[in-house]
Short mmCIF file of C-alpha atoms in Angstrom, two decimals:
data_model
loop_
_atom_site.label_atom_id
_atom_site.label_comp_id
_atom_site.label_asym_id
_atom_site.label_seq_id
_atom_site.Cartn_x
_atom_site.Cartn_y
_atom_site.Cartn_z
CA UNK S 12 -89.44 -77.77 108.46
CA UNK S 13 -86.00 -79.37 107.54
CA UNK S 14 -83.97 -81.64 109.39
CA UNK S 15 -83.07 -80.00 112.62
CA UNK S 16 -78.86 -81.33 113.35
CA UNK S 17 -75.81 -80.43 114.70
CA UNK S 18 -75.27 -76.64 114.10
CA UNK S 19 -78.09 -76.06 116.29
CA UNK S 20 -77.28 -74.09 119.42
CA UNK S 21 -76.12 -76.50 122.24
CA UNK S 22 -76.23 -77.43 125.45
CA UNK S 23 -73.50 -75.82 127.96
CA UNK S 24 -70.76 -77.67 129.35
CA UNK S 25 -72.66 -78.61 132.21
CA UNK S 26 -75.75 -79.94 130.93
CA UNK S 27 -73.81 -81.56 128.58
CA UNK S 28 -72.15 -83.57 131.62
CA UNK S 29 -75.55 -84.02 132.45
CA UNK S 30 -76.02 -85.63 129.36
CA UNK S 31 -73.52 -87.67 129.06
CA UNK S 32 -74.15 -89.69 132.34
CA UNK S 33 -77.82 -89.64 132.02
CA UNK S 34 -77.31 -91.62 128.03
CA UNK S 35 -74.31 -93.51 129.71
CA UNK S 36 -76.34 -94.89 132.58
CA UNK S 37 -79.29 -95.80 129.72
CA UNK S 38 -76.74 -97.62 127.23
CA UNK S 39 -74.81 -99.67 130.34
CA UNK S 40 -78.26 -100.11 132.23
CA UNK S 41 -79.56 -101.73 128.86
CA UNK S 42 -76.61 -103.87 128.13
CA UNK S 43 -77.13 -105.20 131.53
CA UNK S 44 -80.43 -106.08 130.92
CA UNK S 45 -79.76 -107.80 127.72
CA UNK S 46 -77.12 -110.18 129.33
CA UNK S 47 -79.83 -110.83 132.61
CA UNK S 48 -82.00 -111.84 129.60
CA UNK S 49 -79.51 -114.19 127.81
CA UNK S 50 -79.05 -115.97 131.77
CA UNK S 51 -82.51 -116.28 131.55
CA UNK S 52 -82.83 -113.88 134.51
CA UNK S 53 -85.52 -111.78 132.79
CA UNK S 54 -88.32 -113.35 131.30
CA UNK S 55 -91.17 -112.38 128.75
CA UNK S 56 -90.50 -109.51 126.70
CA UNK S 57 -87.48 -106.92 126.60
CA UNK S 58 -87.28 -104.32 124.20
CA UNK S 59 -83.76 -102.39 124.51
CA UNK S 60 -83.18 -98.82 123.76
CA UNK S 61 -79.69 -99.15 122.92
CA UNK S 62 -78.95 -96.41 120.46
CA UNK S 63 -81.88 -94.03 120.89
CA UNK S 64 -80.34 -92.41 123.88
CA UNK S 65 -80.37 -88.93 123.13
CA UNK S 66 -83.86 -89.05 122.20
CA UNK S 67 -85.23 -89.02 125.51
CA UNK S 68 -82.30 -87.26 127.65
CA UNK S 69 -82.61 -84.28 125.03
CA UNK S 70 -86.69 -84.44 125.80
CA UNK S 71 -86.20 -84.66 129.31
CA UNK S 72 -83.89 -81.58 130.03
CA UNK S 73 -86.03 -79.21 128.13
CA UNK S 74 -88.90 -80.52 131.09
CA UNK S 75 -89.68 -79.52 134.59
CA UNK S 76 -91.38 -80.91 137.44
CA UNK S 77 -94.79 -81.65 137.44
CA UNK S 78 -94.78 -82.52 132.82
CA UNK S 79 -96.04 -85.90 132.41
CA UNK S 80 -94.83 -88.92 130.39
CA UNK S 81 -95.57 -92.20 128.73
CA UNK S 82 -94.21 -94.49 126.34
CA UNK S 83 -94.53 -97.78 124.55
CA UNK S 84 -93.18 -101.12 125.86
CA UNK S 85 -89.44 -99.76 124.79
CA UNK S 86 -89.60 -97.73 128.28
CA UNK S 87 -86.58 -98.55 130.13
CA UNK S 88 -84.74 -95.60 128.92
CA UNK S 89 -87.41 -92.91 129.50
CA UNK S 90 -87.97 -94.49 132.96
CA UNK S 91 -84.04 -93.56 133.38
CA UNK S 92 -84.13 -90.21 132.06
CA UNK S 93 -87.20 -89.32 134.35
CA UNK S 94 -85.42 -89.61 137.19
CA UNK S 95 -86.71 -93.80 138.74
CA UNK S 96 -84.52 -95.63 140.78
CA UNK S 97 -82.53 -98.21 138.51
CA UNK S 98 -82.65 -100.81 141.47
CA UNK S 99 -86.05 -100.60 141.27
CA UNK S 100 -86.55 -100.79 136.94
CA UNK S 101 -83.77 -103.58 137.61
CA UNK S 102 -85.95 -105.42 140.23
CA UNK S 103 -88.87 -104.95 138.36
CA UNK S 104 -87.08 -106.39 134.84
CA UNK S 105 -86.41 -109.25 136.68
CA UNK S 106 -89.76 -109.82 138.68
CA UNK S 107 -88.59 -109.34 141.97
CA UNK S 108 -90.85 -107.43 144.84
CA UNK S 109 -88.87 -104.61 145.07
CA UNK S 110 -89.74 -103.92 141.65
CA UNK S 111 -92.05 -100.95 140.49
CA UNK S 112 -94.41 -102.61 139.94
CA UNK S 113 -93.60 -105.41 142.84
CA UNK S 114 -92.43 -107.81 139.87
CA UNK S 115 -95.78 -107.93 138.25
CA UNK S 116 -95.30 -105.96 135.59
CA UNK S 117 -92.21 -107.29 134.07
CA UNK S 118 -90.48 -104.81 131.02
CA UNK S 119 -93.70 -103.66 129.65
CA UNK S 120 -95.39 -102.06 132.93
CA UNK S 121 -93.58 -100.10 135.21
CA UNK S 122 -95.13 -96.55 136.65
CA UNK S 123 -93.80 -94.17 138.87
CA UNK S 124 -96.40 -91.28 140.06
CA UNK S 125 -94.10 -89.70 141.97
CA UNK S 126 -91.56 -89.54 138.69
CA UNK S 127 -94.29 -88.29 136.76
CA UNK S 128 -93.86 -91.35 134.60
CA UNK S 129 -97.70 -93.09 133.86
CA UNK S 130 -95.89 -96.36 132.00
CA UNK S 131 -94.82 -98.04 129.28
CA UNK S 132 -97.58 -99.69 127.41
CA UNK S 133 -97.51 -102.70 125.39
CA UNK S 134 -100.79 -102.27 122.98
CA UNK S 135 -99.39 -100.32 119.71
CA UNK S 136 -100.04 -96.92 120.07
CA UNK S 137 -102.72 -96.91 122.59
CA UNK S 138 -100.54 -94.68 125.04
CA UNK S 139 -101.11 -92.07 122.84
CA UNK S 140 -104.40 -91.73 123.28
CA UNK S 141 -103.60 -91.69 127.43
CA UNK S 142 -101.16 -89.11 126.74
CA UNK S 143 -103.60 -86.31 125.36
CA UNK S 144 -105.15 -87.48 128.73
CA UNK S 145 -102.80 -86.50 130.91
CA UNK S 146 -102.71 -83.15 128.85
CA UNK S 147 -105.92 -82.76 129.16
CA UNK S 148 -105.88 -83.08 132.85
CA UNK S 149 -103.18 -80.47 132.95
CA UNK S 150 -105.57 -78.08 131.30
CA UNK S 151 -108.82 -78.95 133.41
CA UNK S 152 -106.84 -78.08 136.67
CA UNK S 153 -105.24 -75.24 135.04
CA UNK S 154 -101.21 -75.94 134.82
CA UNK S 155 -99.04 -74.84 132.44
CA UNK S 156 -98.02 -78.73 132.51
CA UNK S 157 -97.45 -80.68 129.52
CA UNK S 158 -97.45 -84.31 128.40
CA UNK S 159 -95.26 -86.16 125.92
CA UNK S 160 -96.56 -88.92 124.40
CA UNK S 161 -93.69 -91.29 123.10
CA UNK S 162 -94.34 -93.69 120.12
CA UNK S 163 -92.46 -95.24 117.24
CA UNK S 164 -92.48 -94.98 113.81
CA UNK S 165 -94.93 -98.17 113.42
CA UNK S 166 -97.01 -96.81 115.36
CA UNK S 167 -97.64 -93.80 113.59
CA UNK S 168 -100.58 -94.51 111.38
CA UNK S 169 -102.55 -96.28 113.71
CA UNK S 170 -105.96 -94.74 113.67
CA UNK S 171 -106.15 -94.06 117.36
CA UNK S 172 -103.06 -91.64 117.16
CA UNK S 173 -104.92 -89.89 114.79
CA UNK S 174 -107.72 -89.82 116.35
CA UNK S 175 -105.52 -88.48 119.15
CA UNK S 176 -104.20 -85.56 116.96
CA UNK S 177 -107.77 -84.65 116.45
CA UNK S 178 -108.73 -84.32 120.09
CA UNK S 179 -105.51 -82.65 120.70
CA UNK S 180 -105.81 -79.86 118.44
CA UNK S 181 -109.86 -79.43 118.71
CA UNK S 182 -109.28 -78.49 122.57
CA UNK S 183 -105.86 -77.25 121.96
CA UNK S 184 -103.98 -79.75 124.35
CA UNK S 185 -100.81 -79.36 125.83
CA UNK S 186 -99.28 -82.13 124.44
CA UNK S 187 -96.13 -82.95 122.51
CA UNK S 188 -96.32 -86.05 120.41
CA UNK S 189 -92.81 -87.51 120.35
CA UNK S 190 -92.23 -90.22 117.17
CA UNK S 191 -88.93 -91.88 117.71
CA UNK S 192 -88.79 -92.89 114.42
CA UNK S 193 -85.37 -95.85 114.37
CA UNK S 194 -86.61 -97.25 110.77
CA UNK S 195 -88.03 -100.55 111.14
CA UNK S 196 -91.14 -100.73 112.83
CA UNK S 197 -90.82 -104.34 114.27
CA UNK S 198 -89.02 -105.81 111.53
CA UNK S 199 -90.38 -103.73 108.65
CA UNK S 200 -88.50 -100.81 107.33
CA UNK S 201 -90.65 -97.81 107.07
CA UNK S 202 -89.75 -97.25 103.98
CA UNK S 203 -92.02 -100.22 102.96
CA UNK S 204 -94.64 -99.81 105.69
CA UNK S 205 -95.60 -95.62 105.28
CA UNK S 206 -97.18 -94.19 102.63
CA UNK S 207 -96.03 -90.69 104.36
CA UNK S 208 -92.60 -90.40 104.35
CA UNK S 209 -92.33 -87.37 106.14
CA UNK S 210 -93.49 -88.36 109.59
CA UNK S 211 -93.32 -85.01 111.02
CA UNK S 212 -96.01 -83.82 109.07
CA UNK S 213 -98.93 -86.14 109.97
CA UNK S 214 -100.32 -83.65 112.42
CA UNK S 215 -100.73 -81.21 109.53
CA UNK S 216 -104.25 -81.97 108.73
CA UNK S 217 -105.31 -80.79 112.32
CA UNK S 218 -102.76 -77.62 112.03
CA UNK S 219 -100.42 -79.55 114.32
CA UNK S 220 -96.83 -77.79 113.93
CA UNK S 221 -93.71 -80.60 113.13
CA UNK S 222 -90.49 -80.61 112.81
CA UNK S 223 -88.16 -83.53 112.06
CA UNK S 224 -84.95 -83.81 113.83
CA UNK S 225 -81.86 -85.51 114.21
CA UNK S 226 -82.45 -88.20 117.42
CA UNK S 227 -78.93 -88.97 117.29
CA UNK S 228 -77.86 -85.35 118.48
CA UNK S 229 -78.91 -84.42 122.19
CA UNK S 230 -78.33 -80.74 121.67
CA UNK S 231 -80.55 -80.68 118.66
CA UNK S 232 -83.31 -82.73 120.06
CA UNK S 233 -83.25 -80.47 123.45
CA UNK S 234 -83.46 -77.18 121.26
CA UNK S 235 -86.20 -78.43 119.39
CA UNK S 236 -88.17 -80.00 122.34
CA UNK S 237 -87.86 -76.22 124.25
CA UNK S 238 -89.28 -75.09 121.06
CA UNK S 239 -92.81 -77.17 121.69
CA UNK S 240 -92.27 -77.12 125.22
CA UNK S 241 -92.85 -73.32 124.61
CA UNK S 242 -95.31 -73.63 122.22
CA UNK S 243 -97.79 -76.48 124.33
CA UNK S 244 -97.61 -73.81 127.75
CA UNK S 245 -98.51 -70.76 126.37
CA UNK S 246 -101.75 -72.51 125.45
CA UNK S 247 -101.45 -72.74 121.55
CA UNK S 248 -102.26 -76.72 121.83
CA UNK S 249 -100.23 -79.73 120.39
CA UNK S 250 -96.86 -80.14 118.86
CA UNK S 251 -95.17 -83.15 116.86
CA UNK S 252 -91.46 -84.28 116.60
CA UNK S 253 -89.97 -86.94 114.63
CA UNK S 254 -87.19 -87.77 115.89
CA UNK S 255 -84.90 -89.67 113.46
CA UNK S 256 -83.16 -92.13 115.49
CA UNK S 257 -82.00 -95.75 114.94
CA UNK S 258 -82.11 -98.98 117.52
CA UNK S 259 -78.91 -101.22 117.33
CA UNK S 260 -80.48 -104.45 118.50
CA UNK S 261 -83.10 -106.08 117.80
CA UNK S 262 -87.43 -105.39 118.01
CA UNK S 263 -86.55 -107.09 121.38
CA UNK S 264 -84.13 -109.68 122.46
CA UNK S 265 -85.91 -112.45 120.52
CA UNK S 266 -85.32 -110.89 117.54
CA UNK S 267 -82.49 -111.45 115.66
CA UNK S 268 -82.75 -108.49 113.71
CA UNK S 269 -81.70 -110.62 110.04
CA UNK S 270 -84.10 -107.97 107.75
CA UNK S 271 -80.74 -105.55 107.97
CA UNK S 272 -77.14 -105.48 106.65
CA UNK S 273 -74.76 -105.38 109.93
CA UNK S 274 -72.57 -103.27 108.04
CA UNK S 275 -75.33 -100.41 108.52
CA UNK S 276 -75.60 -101.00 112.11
CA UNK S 277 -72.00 -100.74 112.44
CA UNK S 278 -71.91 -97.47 109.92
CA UNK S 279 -74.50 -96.00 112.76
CA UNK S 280 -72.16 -96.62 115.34
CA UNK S 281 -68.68 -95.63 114.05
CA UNK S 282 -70.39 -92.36 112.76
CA UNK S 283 -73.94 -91.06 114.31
CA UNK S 284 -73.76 -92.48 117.77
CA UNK S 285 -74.96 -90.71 120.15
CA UNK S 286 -73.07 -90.91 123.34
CA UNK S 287 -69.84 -90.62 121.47
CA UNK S 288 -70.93 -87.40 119.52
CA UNK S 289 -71.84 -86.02 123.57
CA UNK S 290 -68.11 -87.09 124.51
CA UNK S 291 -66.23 -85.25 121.47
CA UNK S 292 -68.35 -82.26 122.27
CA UNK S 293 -66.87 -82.53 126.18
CA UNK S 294 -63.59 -83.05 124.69
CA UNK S 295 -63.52 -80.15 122.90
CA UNK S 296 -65.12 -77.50 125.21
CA UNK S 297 -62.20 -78.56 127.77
CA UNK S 298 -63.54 -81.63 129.68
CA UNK S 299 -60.80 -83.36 130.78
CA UNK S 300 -60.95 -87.31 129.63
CA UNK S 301 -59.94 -88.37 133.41
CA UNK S 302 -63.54 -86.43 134.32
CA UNK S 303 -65.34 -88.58 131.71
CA UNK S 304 -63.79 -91.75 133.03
CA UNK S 305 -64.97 -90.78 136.53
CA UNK S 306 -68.55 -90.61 134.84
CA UNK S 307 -68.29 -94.08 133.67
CA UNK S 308 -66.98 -95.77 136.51
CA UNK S 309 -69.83 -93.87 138.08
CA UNK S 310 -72.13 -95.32 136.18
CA UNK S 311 -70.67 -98.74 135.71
CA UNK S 312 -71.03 -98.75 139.67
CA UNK S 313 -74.86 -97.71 139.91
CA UNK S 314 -75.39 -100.90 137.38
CA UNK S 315 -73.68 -103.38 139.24
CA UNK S 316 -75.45 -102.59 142.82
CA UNK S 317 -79.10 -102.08 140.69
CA UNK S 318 -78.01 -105.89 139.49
CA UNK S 319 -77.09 -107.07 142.87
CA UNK S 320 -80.16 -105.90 143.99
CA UNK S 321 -82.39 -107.36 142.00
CA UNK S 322 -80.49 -110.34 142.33
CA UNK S 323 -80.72 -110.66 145.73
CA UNK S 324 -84.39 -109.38 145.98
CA UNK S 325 -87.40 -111.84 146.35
CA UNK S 326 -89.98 -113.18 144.28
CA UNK S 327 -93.30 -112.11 144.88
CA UNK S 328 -95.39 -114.13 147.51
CA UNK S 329 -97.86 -116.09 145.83
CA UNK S 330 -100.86 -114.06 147.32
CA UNK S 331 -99.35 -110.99 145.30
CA UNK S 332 -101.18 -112.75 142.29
CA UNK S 333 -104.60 -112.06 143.41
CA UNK S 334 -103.45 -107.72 144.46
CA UNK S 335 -103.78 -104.54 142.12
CA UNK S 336 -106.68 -106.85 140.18
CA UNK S 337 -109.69 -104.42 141.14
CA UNK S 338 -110.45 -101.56 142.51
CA UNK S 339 -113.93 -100.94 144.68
CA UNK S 340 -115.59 -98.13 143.62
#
């Protein structure tokens, strides 16, 4: 199918607001995170999702309670989205005990069971194969539940996604297979590192229905997502969506991102981004600005207490090292 954009039916006013704070809260969260980082504050790995916000806000309204998902290590904005304490993804970014995953996990591995959100995984690809897993457990206990399996655009021809696709369609999983597709798989453009250039029709060979949208417009990704949302619970088994999206920073925050012209970052920002297409759209169904600017201070207040808390959290004790190891059977 062709590009699915901005003359798509939208969202109404109010999920729009929705929208707005939900992406708002992601971009500020993640700027947060990148300065922690620069202080040193945040160790390891940190992979931002600056940019990609309407991706998984658009996903996430077209869900209900009780759909499962899981990601790659670029998880801080789906964890958002699905509803997880940012004090706690804060804590957690910053290895403190109040973290998720009582500051063991670090960026790459946080999970909330109660959020319905089974982590952000830092082997390429591999969550997809635990996504059809979830889906599949939706089908065993008979749900009309579905999973979405988030990946990236470099992930996409790994052979266990495929062999994902497979499984997917032979038992006719609920499962929607989300590729966020920003362009440069690590530091390769896609371009370079794809033989198929048309993402959303990798699924095909399974009879896996695609469609390739534009990640930079919430309205369009949530019409499209209710579309296999549909599709996965009436039982007709897997769906795939490329979302065409674009990252402003870096891989992570050790990468300084030289294998791309700034003047195309900036061209993304002055002209597709994503937040400010949500706030023109307020604008001009009758929002008033001074509601938008509540929003935001909103927001910029949820940040600053997540950061105070993880700040002022503790370290693990030292006997944490030895817990969550192994499990007796």
């Amino acid at each position: 199918m062709a590009t699915q954009g901005r003359n798509d039916p939208g969202l109404s006013t109010q999920e729009l607001e929705h929208a707005f704070h939900d992406m708002l809260l992601i971009r500020r969260f993640e700027e947060k995170a990148g300065q922690l980082y620069g202080m040193g504050l945040i160790g390891g790995f940190c992979h931002l999702y600056i940019g990609q916000e309407a991706v998984v806000v658009g996903v996430q309204l077209a869900l209900k309670q009780g759909d499962k998902i899981i990601t790659s290590y670029r998880d801080h904005g789906q964890m958002l989205a699905a509803g997880m304490d940012p004090k706690g993804v804060m804590a957690e970014l910053t290895g403190r005990a109040t973290g998720y995953s009582h500051g063991k996990g670090g960026s790459m591995h946080m999970f909330s069971r109660e959020k319905n959100f089974y982590g952000g995984h830092g082997i390429v690809g591999a969550q997809v194969a635990l996504g059809i897993g979830l889906a599949f457990a939706n089908k065993y206990r008979g749900t009309d539940e579905v999973s979405v399996a988030y990946f990236g655009e470099g992930a996409s021809n790994q052979g266990q996604v495929y062999e994902s696709f497979n499984i997917a369609a032979l038992h006719k999983l609920p499962c929607i297979f989300v590729i966020e597709n920003n362009r440069y798989g690590m530091g390769t453009s896609v371009e370079r590192a794809s033989a198929s250039k048309e993402l959303w029709r990798n699924g095909e060979p399974w009879g896996i229905p695609g469609k390739q949208i534009d990640g930079m417009d919430v309205s369009a990704v949530n019409a499209a997502t209710k579309e296999a949302v549909a599709h996965c619970r009436a039982g007709n088994g897997p769906y795939l969506l490329e979302m065409s999206t674009y990252r402003y920073r870096g891989h992570s925050m050790s990468d300084p991102a030289k294998y791309r012209a700034r003047t195309e970052v900036d061209e993304i920002r002055q002209k597709r981004d994503p937040i400010d297409h949500v706030r023109n759209a307020l604008l001009a169904a009758g929002v008033e600005e001074e509601n938008l600017k509540k929003i935001e201070a909103g927001v910029k207040a949820v940040v600053a207490e997540a950061t105070e808390f993880a700040e002022t959290s503790p370290e693990p004790d030292p006997s944490e090292l030895y817990t969550d190891v192994l499990v007796e059977a």
